[in-house]
CSV table of C-alpha atoms and ligand atoms in Angstrom, one decimal:
chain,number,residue,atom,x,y,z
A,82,UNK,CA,27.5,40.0,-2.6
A,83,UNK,CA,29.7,40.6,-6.0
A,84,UNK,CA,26.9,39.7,-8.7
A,85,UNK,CA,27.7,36.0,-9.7
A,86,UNK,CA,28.2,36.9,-13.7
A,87,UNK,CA,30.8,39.5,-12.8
A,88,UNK,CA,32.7,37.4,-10.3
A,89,UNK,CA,33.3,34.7,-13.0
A,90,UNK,CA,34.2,37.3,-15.2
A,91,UNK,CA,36.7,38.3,-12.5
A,92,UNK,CA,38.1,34.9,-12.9
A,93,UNK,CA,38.9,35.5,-16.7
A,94,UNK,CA,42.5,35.5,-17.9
A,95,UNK,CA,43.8,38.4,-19.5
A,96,UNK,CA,42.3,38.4,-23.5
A,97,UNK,CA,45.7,37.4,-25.9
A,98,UNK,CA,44.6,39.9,-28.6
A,99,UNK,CA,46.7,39.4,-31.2
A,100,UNK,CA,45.4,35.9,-32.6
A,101,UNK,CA,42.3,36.6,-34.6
A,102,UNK,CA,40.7,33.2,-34.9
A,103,UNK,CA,40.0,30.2,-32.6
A,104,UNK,CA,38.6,26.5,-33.3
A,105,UNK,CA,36.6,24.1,-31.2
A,106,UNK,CA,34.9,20.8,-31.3
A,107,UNK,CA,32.5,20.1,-28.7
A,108,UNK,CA,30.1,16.4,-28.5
A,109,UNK,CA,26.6,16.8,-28.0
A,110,UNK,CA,25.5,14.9,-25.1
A,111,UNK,CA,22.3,12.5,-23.8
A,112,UNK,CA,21.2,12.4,-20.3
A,113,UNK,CA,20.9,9.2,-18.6
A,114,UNK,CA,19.7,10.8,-15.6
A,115,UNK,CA,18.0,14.0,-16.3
A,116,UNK,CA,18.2,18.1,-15.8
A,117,UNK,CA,14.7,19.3,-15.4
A,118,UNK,CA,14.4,22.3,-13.6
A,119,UNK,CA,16.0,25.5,-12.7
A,120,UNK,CA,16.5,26.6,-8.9
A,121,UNK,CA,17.8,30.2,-10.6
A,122,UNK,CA,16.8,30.8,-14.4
A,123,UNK,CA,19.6,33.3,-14.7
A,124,UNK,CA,22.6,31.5,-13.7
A,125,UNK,CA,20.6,28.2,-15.0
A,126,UNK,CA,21.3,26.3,-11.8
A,127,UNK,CA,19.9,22.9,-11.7
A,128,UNK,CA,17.4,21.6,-8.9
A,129,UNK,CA,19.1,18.3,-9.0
A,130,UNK,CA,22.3,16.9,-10.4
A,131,UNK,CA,22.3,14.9,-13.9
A,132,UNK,CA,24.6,12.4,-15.8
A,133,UNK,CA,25.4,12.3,-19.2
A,134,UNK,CA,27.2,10.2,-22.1
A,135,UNK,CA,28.7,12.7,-24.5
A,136,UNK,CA,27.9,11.7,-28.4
A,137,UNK,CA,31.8,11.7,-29.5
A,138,UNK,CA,32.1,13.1,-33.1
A,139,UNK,CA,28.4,14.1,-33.4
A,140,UNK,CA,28.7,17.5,-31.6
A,141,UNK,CA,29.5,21.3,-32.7
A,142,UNK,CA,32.6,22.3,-34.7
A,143,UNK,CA,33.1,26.6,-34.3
A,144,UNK,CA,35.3,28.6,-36.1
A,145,UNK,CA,35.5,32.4,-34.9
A,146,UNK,CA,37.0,35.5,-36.7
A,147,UNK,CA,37.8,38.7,-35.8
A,148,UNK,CA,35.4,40.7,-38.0
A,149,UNK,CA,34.3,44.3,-38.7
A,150,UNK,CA,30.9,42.6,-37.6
A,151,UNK,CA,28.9,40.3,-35.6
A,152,UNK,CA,27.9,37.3,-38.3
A,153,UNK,CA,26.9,33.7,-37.6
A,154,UNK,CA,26.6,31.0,-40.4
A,155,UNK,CA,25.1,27.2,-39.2
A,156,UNK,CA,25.9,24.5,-41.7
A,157,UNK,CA,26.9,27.4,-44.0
A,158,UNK,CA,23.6,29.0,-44.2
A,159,UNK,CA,23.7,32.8,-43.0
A,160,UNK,CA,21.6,33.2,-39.5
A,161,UNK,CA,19.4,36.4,-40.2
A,162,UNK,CA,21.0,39.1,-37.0
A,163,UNK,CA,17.4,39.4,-35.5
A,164,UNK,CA,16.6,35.5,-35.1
A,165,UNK,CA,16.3,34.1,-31.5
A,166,UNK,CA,19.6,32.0,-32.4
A,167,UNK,CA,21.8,34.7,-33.4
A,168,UNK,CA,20.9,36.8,-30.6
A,169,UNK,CA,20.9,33.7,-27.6
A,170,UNK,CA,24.7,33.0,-28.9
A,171,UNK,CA,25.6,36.7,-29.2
A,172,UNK,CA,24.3,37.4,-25.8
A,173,UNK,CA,26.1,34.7,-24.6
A,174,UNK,CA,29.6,35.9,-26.0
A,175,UNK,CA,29.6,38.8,-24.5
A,176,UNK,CA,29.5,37.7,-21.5
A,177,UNK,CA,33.0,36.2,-22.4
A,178,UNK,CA,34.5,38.0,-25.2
A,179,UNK,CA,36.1,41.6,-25.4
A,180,UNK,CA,33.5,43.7,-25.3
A,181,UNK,CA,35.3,45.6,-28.2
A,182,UNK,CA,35.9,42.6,-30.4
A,183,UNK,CA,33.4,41.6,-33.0
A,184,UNK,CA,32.8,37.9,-34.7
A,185,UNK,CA,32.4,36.4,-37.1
A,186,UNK,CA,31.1,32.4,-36.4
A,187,UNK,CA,31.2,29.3,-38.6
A,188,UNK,CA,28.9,26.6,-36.9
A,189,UNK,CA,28.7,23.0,-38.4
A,190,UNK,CA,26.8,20.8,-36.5
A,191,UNK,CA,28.0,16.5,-37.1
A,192,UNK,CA,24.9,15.3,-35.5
A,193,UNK,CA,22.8,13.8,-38.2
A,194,UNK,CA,20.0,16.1,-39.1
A,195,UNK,CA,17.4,13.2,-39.3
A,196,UNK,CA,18.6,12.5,-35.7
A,197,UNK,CA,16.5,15.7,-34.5
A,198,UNK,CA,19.5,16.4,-32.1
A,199,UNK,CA,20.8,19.6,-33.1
A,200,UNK,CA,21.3,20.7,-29.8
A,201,UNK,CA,22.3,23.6,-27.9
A,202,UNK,CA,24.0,21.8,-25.5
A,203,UNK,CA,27.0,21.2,-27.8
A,204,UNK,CA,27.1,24.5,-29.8
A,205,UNK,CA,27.4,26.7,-26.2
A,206,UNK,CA,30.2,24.3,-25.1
A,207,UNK,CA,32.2,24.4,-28.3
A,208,UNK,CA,31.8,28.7,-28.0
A,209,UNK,CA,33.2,28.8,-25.0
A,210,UNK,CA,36.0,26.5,-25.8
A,211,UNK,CA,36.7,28.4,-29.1
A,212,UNK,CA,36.7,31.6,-27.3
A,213,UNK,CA,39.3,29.8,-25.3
A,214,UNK,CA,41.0,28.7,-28.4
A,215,UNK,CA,41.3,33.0,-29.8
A,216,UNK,CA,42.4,34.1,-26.6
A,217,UNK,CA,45.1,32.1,-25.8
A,218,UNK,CA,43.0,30.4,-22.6
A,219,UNK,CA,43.8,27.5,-21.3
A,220,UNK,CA,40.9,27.8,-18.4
A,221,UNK,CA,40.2,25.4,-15.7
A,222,UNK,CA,37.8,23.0,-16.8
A,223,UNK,CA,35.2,23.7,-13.8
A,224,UNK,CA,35.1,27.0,-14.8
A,225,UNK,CA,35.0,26.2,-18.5
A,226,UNK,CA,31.6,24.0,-17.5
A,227,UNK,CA,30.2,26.9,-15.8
A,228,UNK,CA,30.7,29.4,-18.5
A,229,UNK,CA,28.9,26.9,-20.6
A,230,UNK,CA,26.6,26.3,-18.2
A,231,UNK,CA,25.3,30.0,-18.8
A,232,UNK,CA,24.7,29.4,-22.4
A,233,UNK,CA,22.5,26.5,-21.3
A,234,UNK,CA,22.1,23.9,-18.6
A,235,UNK,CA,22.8,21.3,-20.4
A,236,UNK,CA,26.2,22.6,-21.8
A,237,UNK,CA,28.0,22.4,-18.8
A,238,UNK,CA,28.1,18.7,-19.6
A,239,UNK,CA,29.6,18.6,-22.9
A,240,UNK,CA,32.9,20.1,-22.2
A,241,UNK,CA,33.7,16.9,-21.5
A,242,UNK,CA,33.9,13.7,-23.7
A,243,UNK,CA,33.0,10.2,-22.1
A,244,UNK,CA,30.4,9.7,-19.3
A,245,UNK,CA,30.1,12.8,-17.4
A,246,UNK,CA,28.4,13.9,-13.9
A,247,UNK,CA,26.7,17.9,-13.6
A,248,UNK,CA,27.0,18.2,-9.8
A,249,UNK,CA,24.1,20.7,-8.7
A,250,UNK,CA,26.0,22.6,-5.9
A,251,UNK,CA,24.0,24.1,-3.5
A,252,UNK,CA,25.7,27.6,-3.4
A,253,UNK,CA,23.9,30.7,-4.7
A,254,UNK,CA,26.6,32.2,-6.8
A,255,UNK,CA,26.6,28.6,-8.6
A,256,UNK,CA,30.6,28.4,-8.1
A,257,UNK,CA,29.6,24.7,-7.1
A,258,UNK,CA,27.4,23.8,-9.9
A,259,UNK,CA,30.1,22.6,-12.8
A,260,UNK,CA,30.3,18.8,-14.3
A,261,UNK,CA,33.0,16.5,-13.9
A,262,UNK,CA,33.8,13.4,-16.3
A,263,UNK,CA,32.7,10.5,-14.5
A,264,UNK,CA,34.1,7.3,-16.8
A,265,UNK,CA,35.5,7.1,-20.1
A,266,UNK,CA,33.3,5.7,-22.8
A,267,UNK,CA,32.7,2.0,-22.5
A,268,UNK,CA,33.2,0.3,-25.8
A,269,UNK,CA,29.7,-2.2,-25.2
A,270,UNK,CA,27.4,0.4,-24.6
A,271,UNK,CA,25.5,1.7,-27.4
A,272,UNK,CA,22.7,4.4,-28.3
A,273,UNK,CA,20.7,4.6,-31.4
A,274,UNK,CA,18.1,7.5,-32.5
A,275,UNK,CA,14.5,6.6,-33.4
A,276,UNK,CA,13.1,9.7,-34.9
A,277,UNK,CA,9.2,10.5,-34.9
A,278,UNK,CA,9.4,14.1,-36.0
A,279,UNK,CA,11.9,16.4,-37.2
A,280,UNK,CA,9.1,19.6,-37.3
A,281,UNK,CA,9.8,21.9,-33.9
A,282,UNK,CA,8.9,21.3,-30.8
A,283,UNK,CA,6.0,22.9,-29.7
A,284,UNK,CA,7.4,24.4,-26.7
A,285,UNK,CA,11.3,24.8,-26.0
A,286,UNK,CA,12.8,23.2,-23.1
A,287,UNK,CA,13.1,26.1,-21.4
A,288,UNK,CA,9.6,27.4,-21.2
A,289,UNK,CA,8.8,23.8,-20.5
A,290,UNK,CA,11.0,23.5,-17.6
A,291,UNK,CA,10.2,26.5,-15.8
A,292,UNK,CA,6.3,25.8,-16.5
A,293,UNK,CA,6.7,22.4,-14.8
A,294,UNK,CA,8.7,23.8,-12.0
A,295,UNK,CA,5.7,26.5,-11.3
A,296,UNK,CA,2.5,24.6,-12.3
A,297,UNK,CA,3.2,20.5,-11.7
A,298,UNK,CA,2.0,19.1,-8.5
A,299,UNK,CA,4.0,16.1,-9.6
A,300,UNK,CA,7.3,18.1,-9.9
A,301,UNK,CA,7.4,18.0,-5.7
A,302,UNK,CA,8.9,14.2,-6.3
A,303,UNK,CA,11.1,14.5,-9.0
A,304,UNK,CA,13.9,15.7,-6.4
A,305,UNK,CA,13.7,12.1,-5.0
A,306,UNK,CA,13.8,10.3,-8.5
A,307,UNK,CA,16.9,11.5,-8.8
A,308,UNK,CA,18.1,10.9,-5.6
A,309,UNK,CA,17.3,7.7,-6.1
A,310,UNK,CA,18.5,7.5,-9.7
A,311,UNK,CA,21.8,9.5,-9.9
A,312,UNK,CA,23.4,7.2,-7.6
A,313,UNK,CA,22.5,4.1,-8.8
A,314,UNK,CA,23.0,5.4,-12.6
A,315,UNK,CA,26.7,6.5,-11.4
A,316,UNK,CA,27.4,3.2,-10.1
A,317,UNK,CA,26.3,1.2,-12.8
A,318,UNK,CA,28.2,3.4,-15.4
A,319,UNK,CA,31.4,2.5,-13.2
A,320,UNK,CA,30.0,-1.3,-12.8
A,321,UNK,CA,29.2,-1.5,-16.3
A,322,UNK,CA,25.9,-3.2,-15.4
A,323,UNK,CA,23.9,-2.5,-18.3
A,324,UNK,CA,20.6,-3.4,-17.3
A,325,UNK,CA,20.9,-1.2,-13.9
A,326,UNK,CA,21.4,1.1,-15.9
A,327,UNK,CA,19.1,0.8,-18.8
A,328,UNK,CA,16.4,0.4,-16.4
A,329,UNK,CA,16.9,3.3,-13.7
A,330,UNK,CA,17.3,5.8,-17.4
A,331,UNK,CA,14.1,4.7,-18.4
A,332,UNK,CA,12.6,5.2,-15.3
A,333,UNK,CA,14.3,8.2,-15.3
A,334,UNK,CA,13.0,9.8,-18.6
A,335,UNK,CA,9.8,8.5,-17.8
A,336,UNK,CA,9.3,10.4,-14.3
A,337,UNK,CA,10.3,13.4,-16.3
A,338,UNK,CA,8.1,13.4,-18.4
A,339,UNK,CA,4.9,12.3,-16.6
A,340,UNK,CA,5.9,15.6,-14.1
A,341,UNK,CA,5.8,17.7,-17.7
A,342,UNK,CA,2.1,16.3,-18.3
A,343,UNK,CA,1.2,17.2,-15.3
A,344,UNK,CA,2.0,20.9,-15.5
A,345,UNK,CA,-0.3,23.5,-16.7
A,346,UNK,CA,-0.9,23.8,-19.8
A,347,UNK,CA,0.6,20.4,-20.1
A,348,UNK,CA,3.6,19.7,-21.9
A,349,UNK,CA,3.0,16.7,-24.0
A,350,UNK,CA,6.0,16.0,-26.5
A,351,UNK,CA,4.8,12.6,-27.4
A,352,UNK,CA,3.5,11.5,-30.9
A,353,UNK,CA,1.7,8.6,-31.3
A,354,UNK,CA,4.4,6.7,-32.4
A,355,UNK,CA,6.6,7.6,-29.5
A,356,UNK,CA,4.4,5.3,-27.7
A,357,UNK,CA,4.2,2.7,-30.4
A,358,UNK,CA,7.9,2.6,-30.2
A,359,UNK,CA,8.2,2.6,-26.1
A,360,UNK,CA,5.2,-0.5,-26.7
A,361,UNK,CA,8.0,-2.2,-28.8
A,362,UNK,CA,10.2,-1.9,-26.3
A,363,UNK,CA,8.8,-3.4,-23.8
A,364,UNK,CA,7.6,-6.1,-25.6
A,365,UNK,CA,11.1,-7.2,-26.8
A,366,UNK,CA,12.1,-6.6,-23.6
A,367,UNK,CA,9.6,-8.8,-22.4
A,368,UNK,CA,11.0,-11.1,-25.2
A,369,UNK,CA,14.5,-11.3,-23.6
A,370,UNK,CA,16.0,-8.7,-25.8
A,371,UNK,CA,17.8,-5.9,-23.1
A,372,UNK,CA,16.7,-2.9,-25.0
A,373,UNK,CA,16.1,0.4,-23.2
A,374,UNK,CA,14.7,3.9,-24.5
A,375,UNK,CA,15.0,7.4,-22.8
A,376,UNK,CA,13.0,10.5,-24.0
A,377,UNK,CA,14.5,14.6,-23.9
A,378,UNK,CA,12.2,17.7,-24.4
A,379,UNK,CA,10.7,16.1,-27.5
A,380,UNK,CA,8.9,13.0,-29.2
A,381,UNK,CA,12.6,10.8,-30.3
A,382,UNK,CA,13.4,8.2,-28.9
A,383,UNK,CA,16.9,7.1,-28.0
A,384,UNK,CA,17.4,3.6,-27.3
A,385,UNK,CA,20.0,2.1,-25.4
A,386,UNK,CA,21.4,-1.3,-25.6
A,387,UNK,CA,25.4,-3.3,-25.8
A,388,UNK,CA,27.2,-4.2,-28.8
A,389,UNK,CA,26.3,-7.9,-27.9
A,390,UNK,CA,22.3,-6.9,-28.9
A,391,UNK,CA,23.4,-4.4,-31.4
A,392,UNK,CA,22.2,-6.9,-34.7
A,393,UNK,CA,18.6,-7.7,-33.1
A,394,UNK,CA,17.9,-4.2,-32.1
A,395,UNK,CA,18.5,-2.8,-35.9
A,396,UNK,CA,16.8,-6.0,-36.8
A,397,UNK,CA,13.9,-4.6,-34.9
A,398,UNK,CA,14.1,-1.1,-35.8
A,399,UNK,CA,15.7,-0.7,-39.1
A,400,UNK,CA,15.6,3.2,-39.0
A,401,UNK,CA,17.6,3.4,-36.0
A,402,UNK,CA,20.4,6.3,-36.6
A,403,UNK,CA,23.5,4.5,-34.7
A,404,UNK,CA,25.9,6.7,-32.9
A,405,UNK,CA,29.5,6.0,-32.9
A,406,UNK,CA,30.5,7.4,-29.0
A,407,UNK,CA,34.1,7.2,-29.8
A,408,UNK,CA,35.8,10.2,-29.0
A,409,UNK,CA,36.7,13.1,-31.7
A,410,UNK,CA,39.3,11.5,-33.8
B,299,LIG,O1,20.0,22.5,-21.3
B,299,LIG,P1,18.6,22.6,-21.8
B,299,LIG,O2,18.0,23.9,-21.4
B,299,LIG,O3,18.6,22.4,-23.3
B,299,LIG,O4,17.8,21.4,-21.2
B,299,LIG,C1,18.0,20.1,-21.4
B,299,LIG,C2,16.9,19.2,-20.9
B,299,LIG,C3,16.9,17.8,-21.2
B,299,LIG,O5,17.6,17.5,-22.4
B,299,LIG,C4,15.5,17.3,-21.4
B,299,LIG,C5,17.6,16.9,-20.1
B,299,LIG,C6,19.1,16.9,-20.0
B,299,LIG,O6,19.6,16.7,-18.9
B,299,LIG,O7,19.8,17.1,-21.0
């Protein structure tokens, strides 16, 4: 068999060299029903499929240049060559790029910083897309979410804007492992950010992941959360049933994160007040309020509730960071 990286090279247009900049936006994206767990590391294919809301303008915005040499700025601070950030995103462009070109990068991220959701998810999809952008590309967007998807997992997801669907595939090469927008963005449905802690995580996702996959008992039934949750998540985006939907996320996030615990040495991204806030929750919950939370690879909270509720909800939690879904204007 052709090794899988090279045969989606292969699949690469000829490079137009004679632009020498390109532009992208790409939205950051939350996971209603969650990725957790590789079935390959290198070609980051997923165990199980996941579904995602995409963050409209709070995302990645990329500028690249032709340059003399590789340099990468974030929020207009220089990114020293030998950090972990420079070289993941260098790595990544060349499996892409002209092997003789070298960039230059301007990264701004639009997701508040306070909102601890600079994510990775957003900047991979926006460098592919702006690769797209300098060479004249105008790829197919299944193979647009897998290049992303090499960058990270997660990426593959926010090529697209709205409510969006990363099938897992079941094919080595990971040909069938792409996302698909599912629904556009319905107007109700909000999410808010509840941050505990900006500081780092303790462990990245992907160490995380791959110690859960090889050292959590509990990791044998997360398969069949998700079968029982991607469905019933996919439905109730289409349905607009809000509480199906808050309900089976929580679950969701929940599940994934009592699997981390459960690994060896555990994986515990909760602060105290991560549980304070899911106890205040429930409680308004309990109250009548329809208030939901889900939980990624660290101790924020994003809650999830409809327009109708929006006023008691920041009544409840006045630090809430709102985010406005609505597509890049
Ligand atoms: O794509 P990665 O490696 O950053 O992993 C993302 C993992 C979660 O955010 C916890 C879940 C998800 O589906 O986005």
């Amino acid at each position: 068999m052709t090794d899988p990286i090279q045969h989606i090279q292969s699949l690469l247009p000829p490079r137009n060299t004679r632009r020498d900049t390109g532009e992208a936006y790409a939205p950051a994206n939350i996971a209603l029903c969650k990725y957790w767990g590789k079935r390959d590391t290198r070609l980051k294919l997923p165990v199980t499929g996941s579904l995602s809301v995409s963050l409209g303008a709070h995302g990645t915005r990329m500028t690249l240049r032709r340059a003399e040499a590789d340099a990468l700025t974030l929020n207009g601070e220089a990114v020293a060559p030998d950090s972990r950030t420079f070289r993941r995103l260098f790595a990544f462009l060349d499996l892409i790029r002209d092997p003789a070109h070298r960039l230059a990068i301007e990264s701004h991220n639009t997701i508040p910083i306070a909102a601890g959701l600079a994510s990775s998810a957003s900047a991979f999809a926006c460098a592919v897309k702006a690769l797209e952008s300098l060479y004249a590309w105008n790829l197919p967007p299944q193979l647009r979410s897998i290049l992303a998807r090499l960058g990270s997992g997660s990426a593959s997801r926010s090529v697209f804007e709205g409510f969006v669907e990363w099938h897992a595939g079941s094919s080595p090469d990971g040909m069938d492992s792409f996302a698909e927008p599912l629904a556009p963005v319905w107007p109700e449905f909000r999410i808010g950010i509840l941050t505990v802690s900006e500081a780092p995580k303790p462990v990245g996702s992907t160490e995380a992941m791959e110690r859960t996959v090889r050292t959590a008992p509990l990791y044998e039934a997360w398969p069949k959360q998700v079968e029982h949750d991607l469905p019933r998540i996919r439905r109730a985006v289409l349905d607009h049933d809000f509480i199906t939907l808050g309900e089976t996320a929580e679950h969701n996030a929940l599940a994934m994160h009592a699997t981390m615990i459960g690994s060896w040495p555990p994986v515990i991204y909760w602060l105290p007040e991560t549980t304070a806030h899911l106890h205040s929750v429930h409680r308004l919950r309990a109250e009548g309020l329809p208030v939901f939370a889900t939980l990624d690879a660290g101790p924020n909270l994003k809650l999830l509730y409809t327009a109708e509720h929006e006023a008691d909800v920041l009544r409840n939690f006045p630090m809430l960071i709102q985010i406005d879904q609505n597509p890049t204007p």
